[in-house]
Coordinates of C-alpha atoms and ligand atoms in Angstrom, one line a residue:
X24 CA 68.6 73.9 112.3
X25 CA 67.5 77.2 112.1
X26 CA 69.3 79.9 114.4
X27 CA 69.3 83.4 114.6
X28 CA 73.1 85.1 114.1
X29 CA 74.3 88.2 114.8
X30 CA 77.9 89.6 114.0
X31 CA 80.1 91.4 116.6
X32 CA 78.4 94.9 116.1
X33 CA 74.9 93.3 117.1
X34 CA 72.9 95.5 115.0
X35 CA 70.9 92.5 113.5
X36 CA 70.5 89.0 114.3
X37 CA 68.4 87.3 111.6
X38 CA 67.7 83.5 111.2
X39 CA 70.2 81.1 108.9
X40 CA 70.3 77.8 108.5
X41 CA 73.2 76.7 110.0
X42 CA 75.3 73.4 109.5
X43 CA 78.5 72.5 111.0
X44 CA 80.9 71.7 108.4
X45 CA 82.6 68.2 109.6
X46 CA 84.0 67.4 106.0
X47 CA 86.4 69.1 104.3
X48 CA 85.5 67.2 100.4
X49 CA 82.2 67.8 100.4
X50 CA 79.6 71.2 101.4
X51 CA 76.0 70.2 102.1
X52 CA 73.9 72.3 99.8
X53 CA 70.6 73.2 100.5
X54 CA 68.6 73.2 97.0
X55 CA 68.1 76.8 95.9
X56 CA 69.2 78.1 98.9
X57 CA 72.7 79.9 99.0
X58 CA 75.3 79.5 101.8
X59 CA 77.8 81.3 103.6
X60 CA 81.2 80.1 105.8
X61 CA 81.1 81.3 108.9
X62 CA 84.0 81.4 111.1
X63 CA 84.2 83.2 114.6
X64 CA 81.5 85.4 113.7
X65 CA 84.6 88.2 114.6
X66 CA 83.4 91.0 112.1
X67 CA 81.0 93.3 112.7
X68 CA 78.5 94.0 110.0
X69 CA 77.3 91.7 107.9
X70 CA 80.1 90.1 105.6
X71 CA 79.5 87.1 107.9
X72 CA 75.6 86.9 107.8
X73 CA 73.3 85.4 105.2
X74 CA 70.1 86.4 106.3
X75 CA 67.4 83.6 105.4
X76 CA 70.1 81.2 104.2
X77 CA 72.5 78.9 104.8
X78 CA 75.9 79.2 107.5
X79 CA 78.3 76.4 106.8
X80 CA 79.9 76.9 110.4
X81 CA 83.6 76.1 110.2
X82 CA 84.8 75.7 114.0
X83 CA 84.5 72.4 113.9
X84 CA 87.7 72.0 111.4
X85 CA 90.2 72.6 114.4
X86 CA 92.7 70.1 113.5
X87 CA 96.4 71.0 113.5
X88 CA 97.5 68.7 110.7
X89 CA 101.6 69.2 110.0
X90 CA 104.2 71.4 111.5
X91 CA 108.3 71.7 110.1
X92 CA 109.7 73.0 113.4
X93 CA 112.9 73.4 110.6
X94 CA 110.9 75.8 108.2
X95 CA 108.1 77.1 111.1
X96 CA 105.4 75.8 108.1
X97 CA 102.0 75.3 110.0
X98 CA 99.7 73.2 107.8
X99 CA 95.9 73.4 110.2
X100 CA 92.0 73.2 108.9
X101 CA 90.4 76.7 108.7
X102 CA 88.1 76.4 112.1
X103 CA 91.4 76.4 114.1
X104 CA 91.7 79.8 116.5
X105 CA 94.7 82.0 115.8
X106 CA 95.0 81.6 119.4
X107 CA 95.3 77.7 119.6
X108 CA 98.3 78.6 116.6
X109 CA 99.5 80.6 119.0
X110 CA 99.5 79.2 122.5
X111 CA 100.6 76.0 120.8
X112 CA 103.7 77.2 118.7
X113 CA 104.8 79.9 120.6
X114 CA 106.6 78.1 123.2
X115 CA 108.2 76.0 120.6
X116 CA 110.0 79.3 119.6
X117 CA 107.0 80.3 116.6
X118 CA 104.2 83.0 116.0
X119 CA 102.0 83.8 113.2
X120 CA 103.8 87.2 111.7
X121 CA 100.5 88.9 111.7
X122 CA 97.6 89.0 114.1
X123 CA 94.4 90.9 114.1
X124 CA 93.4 93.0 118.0
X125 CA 91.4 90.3 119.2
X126 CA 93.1 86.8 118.7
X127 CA 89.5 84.7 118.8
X128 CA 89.4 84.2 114.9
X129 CA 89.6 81.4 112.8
X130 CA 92.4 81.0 110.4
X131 CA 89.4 81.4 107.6
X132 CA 88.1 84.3 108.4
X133 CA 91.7 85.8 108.6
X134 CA 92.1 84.7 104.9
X135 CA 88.9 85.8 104.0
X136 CA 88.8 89.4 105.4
X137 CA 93.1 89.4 104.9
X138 CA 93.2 90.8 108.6
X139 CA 96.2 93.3 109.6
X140 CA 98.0 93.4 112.7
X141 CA 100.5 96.6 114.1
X142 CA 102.9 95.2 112.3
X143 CA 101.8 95.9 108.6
X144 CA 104.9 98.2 107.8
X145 CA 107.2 94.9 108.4
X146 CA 105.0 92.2 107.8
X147 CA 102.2 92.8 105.6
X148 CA 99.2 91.3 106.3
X149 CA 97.6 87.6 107.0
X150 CA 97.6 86.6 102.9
X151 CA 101.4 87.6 102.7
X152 CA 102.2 84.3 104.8
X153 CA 100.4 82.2 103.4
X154 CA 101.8 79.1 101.4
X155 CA 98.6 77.6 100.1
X156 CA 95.1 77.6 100.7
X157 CA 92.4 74.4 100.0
X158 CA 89.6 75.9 98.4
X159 CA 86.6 73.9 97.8
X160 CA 83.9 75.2 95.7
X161 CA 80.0 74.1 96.3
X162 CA 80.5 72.2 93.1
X163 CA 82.5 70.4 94.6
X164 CA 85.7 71.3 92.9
X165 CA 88.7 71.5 95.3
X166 CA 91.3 74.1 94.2
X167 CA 94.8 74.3 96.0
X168 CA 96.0 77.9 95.3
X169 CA 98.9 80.0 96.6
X170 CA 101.7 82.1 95.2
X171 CA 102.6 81.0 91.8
X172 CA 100.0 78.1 92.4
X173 CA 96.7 79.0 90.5
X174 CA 97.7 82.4 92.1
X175 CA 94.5 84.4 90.4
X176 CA 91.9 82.3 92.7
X177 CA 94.6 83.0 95.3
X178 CA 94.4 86.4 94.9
X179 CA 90.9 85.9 94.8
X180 CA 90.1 84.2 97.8
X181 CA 92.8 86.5 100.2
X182 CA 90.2 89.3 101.7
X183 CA 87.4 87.5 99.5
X184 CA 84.9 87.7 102.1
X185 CA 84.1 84.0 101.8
X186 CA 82.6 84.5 98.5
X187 CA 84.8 82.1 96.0
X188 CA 84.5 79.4 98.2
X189 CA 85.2 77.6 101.6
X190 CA 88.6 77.8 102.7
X191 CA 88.8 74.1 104.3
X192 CA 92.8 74.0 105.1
X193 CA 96.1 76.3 105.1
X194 CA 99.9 76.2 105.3
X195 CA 100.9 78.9 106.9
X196 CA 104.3 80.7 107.5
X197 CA 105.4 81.7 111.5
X198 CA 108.1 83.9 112.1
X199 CA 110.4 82.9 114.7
X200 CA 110.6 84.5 118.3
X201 CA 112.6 84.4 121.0
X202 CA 110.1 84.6 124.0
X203 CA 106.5 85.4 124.6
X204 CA 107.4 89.1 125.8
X205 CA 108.0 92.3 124.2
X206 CA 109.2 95.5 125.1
X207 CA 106.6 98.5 124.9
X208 CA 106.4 102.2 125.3
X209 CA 103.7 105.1 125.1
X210 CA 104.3 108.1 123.8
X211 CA 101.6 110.9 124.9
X212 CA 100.8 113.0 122.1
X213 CA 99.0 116.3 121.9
X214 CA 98.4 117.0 118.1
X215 CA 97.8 114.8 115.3
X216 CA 100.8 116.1 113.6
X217 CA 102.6 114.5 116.4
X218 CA 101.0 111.5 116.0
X219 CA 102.7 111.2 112.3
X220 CA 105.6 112.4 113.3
X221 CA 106.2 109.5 115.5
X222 CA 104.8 106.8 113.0
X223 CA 107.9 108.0 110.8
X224 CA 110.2 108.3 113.6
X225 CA 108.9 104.5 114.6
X226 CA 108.9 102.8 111.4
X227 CA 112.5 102.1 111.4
X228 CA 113.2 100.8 114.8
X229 CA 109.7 99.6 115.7
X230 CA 108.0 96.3 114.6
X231 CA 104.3 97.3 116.5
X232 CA 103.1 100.5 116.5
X233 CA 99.5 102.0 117.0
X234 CA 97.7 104.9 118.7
X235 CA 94.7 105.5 121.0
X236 CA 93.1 109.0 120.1
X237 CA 91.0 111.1 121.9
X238 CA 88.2 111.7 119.4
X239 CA 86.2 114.3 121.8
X240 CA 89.7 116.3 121.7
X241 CA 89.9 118.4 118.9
X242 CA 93.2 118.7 118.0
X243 CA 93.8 114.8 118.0
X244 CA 95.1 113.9 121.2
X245 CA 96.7 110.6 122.1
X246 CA 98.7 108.3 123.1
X247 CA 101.5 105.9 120.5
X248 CA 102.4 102.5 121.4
X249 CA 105.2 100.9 120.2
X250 CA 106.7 97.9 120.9
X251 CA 109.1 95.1 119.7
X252 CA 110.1 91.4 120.4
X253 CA 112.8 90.8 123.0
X254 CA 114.6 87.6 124.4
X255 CA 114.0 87.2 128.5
X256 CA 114.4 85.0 130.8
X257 CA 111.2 85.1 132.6
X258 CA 108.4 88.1 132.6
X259 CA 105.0 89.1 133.4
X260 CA 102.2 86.1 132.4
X261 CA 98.5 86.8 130.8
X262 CA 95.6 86.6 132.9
X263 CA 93.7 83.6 133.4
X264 CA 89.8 83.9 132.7
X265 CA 89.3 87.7 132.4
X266 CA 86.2 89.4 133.3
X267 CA 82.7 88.8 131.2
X268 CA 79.9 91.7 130.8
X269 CA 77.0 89.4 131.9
X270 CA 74.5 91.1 130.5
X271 CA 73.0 93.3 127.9
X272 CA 72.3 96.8 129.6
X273 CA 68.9 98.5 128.5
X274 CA 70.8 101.5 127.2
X275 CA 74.5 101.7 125.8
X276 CA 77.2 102.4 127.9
X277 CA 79.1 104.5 125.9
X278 CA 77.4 107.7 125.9
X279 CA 77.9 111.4 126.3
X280 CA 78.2 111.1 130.5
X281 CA 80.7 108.2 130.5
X282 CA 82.9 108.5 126.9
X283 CA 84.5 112.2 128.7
X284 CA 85.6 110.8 131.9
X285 CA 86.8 107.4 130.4
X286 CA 88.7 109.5 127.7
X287 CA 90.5 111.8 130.1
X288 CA 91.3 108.5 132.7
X289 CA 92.3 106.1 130.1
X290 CA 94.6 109.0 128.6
X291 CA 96.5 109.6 131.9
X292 CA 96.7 106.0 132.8
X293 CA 98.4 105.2 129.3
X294 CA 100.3 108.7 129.5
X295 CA 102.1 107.6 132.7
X296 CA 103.1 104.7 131.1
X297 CA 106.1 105.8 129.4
X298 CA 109.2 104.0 130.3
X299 CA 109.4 100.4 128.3
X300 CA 108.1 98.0 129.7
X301 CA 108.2 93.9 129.6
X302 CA 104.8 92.6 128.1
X303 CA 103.1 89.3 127.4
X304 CA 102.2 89.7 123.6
X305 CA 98.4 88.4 124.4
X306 CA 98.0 91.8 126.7
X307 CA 100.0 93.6 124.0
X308 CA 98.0 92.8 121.4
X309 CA 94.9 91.4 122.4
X310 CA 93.8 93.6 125.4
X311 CA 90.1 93.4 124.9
X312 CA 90.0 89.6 124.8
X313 CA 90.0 89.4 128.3
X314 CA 86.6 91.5 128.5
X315 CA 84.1 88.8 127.6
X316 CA 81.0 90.0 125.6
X317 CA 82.6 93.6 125.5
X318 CA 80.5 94.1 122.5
X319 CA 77.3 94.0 124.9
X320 CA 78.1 97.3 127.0
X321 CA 76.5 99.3 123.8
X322 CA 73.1 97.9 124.7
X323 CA 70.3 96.0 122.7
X324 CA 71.1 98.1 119.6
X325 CA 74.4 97.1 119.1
X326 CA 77.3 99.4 117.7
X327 CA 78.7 100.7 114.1
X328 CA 82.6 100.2 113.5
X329 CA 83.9 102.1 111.0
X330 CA 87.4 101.8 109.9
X331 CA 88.6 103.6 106.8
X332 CA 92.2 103.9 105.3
X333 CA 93.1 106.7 103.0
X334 CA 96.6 107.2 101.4
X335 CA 99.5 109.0 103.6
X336 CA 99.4 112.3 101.5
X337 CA 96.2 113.6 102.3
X338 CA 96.0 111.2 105.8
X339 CA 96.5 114.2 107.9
X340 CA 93.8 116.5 106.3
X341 CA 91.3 113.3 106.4
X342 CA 92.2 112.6 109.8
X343 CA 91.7 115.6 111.1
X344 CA 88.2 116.1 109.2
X345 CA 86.6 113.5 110.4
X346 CA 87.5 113.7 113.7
X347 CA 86.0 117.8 113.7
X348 CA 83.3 115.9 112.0
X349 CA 82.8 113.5 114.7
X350 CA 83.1 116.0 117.5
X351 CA 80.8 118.6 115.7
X352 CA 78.2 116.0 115.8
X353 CA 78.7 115.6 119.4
X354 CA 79.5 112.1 119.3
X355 CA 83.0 110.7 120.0
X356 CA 84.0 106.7 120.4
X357 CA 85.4 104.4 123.0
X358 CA 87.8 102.8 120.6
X359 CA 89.5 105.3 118.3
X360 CA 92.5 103.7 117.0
X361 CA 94.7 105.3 114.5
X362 CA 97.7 103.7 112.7
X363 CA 100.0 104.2 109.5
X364 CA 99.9 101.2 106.9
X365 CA 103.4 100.4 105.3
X366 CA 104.0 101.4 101.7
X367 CA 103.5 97.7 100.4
X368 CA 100.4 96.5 98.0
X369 CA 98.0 94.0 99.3
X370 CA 97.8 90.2 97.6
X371 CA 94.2 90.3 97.8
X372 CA 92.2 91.5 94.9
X373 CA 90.0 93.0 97.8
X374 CA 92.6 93.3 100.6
X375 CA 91.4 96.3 102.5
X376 CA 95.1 97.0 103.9
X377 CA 96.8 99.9 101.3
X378 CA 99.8 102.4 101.7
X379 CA 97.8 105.5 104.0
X380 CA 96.7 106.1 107.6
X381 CA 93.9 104.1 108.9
X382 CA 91.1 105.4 111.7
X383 CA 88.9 102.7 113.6
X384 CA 85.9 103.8 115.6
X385 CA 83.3 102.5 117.1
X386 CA 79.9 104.2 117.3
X387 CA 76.4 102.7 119.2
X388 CA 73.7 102.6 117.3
X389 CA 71.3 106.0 117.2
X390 CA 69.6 105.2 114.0
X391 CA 69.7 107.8 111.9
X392 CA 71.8 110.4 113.7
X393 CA 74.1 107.6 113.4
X394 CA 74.1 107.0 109.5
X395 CA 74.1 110.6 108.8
X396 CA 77.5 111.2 110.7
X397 CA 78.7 107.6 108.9
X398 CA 78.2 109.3 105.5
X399 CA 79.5 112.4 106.3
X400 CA 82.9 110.5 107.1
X401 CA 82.1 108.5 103.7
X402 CA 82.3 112.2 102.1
X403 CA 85.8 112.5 103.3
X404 CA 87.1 109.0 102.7
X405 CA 85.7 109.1 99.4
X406 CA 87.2 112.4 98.6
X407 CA 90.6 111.5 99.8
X408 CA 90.7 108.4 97.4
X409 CA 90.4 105.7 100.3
X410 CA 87.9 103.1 100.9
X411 CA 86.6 100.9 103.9
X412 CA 87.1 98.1 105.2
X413 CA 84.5 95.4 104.7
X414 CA 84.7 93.2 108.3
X415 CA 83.8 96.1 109.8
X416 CA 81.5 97.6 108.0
X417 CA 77.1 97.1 107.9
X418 CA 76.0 100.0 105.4
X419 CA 78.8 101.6 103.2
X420 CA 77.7 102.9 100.1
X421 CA 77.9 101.0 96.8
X422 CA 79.8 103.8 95.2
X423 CA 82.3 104.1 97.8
X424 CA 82.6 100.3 97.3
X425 CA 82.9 100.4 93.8
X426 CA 85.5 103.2 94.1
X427 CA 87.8 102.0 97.2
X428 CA 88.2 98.4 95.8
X429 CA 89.3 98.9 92.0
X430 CA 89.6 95.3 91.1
X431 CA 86.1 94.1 92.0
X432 CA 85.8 93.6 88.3
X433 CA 88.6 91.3 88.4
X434 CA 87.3 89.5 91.6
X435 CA 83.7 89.0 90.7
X436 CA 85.3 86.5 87.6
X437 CA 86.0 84.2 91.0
X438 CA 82.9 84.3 92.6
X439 CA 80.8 80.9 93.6
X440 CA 77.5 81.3 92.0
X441 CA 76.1 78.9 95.4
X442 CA 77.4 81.6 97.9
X443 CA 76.2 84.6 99.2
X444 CA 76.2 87.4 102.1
X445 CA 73.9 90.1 103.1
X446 CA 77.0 92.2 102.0
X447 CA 77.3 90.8 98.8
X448 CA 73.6 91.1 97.8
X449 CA 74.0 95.0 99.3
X450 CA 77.1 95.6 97.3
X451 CA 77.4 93.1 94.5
X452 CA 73.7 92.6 93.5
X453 CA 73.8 88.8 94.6
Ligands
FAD16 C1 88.0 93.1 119.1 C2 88.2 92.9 117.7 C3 89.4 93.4 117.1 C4 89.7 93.3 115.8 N1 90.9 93.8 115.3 C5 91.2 93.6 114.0 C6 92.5 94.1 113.5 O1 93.3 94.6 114.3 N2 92.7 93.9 112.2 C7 91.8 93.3 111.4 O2 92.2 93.1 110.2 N3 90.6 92.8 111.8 C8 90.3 93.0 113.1 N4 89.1 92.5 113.6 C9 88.2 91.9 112.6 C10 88.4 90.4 112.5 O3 89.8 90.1 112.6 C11 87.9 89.9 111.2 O4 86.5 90.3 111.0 C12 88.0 88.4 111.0 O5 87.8 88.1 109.6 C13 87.0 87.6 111.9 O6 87.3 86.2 111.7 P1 86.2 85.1 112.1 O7 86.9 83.8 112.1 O8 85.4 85.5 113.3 O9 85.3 85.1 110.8 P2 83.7 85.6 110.6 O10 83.6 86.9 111.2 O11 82.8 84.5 111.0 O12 83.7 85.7 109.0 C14 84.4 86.7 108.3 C15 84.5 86.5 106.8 O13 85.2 85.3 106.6 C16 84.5 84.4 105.8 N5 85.0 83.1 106.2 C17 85.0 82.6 107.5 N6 85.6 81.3 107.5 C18 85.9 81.0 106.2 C19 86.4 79.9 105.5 N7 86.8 78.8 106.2 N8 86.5 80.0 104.2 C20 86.2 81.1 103.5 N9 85.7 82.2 104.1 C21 85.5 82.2 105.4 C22 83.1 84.7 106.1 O14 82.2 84.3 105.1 C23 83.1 86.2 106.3 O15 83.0 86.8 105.0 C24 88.8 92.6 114.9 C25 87.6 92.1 115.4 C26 87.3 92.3 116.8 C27 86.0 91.7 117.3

């Protein structure tokens, strides 16, 4: 069946091939043709898309297939949602230690991009809990990998961007809770030097911690949010159903006229929020999941995210640059979300998660005006020695690529000569 796709940004939707995977021994290979897992279709640019080829679809692997409610070992198939893991394990006293800001992925595509929660100074990220992966090649070759288990095509296949194979099963590690609540806080802050001040205050006695900033105030305004896990006997529940944006508006939403208003509201409203407070953790750490089709309000042209990291030293010069730059171009984004990464090494060969500050922001799509303040901000990343990260990103250049992930070498030994993506063809020739 031929469909057209599009990732989360919307900036393209070409047509694929797409087949639902219902085995987990065999892929169906289209002669000539290369495929591409596809999970939740959760990233934004094009790691996910294969433009003219084939989408082995993964959903349809949701089984849960062994639990130890001793050990908290989750063994599941890789179309299962990190929210069914959730919503099923969490009232038997379990939780996946890390989780990405929207929890509609597949356990897949968090191997495959080696998401990161607010939690990466205690926990890591996704590949750091997991006990072994099925991999199965379109050869046909099955590989079970993990730590200290054929740990190079483990390494490989953590933030591998599907491109060594379909991941077809995991065991996974959960950390035990105590509740489905958490106790959080917001700190209002006014200058970006503030902002790292409290990450170091936080680290200690914080698990979660990430900030909102104000990218159309210069001096990096914003607000921290902490939070940790706490027993309770009873607190606030998640909403049922949310809200949906029905439709795609004619023009993005997020423009000059409404990003100043929502700025200065949505800074007050989290500013007032400062004693702690009793959470759900879907709220907490999923807020956005409740807005259906969010990603529509930019319009029929979609949207740019661009997340960078770059290392703690020169964090606060880079910060600050890009955000002047951002301002001085007279744009500014909706979701500017800045965070400190613990000082821990990735497992992934091409884990984007490394010691540094990383800044998330979304931008709709103005064509050129839009790629000429993207590579401005590449300019700084590059010369602050940090790198993008790939589920977000749609045009980076090669040479910031090539620089920011330093084992691609390594990696490309791992490859599956019958996969592709419209990233790897952009950024890896094929
Ligand atoms: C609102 C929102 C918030 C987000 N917040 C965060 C965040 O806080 N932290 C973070 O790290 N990310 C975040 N993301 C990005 C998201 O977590 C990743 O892009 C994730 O990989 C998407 O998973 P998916 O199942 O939708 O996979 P897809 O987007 O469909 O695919 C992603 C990649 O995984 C590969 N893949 C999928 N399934 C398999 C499989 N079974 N075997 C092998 N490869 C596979 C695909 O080929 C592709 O390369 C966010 C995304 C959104 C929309």
């Amino acid at each position: 069946m031929t469909t057209r796709v599009s990732s989360w940004g919307r900036l393209a939707s070409p047509e694929h091939q797409v087949i639902a995977l219902t085995q987990t021994d065999k892929l169906r290979v289209v002669d000539g043709v290369n495929g591409l897992p596809f999970g939740n279709g959760r990233s934004y640019g094009d790691v996910c898309l294969n433009p003219d080829g084939v989408l082995w679809t993964t959903r349809s692997l949701d089984r849960f297939i062994a639990f130890d409610p001793e050990l908290g070992l989750l063994t599941c198939e890789a179309g299962v949602l990190l929210r069914d893991i959730q919503r099923t394990m969490v009232p038997q006293g379990w939780m996946l230690p890390v989780t990405p800001g929207t929890q509609l992925v597949t356990v897949g595509g968090a191997i495959a991009n080696d998401i990161h929660g607010k939690n990466h100074h205690v926990f890591g990220s996704f590949g750091d809990h997991i006990k072994s992966l099925r991999l199965l090649r379109t050869d046909g070759e099955v590989i079970v990998c993990g730590p200290g288990q054929h740990d190079q095509w483990f390494k490989a296949t953590v933030g591998g961007m599907g491109l060594t194979g379909v991941v077809t099963q995991a065991t996974l590690q959960l950390r035990p809770i105590q509740g489905p609540w958490l106790e959080a806080e917001n700190v209002p802050f006014q200058h970006l030097s503030e902002f790292f001040q409290l990450a170091d205050d936080s680290e200690a006695g914080w698990e979660h911690t990430v900030s909102w900033i104000d990218c159309l105030n210069r001096q990096g305004r914003g607000v921290f949010m902490r939070g940790n896990h706490v027993a309770a006997q009873t607190g606030p529940q998640p909403s049922k159903g949310g809200i949906a944006v029905p439709v795609v508006p004619p023009i993005s939403m997020v423009n000059k006229l409404s990003l100043r208003p929502f700025n200065l509201a949505y800074y007050q409203l989290q500013a007032c929020k400062r004693q702690k407070t009793l959470v759900h953790y879907e709220p907490f750490f999923h807020p956005l999941d409740d807005v259906h089709q969010w990603n529509r309000i930019y319009g029929p042209k979609g949207f740019y995210q661009y997340q960078s990291v770059v290392p703690r030293k020169l964090g606060h010069d880079a910060v600050a640059s890009m955000l002047k730059t951002i301002a001085t171009a007279g744009e500014g984004s909706f979701l500017a979300v800045l965070k400190t990464f613990g000082d821990r090494q990735s497992v992934g060969m091409m884990s984007f998660p490394m010691p540094g500050v990383t800044l998330a922001l979304d931008f709709p799509n103005k064509g050129e005006k839009t790629l000429a303040l993207l590579q401005s901000l590449d300019d700084i990343v590059r010369d602050a020695g940090g790198r993008i990260y790939a589920a977000k990103d749609a045009r980076m250049p090669r040479e910031l690529f090539e620089s920011g992930y330093p084992k691609l070498t390594e990696f490309l030994k791992y490859r599956d000569p019958g996969i592709s993506s419209a990233m790897s063809r952009r950024l890896m020739e094929s």
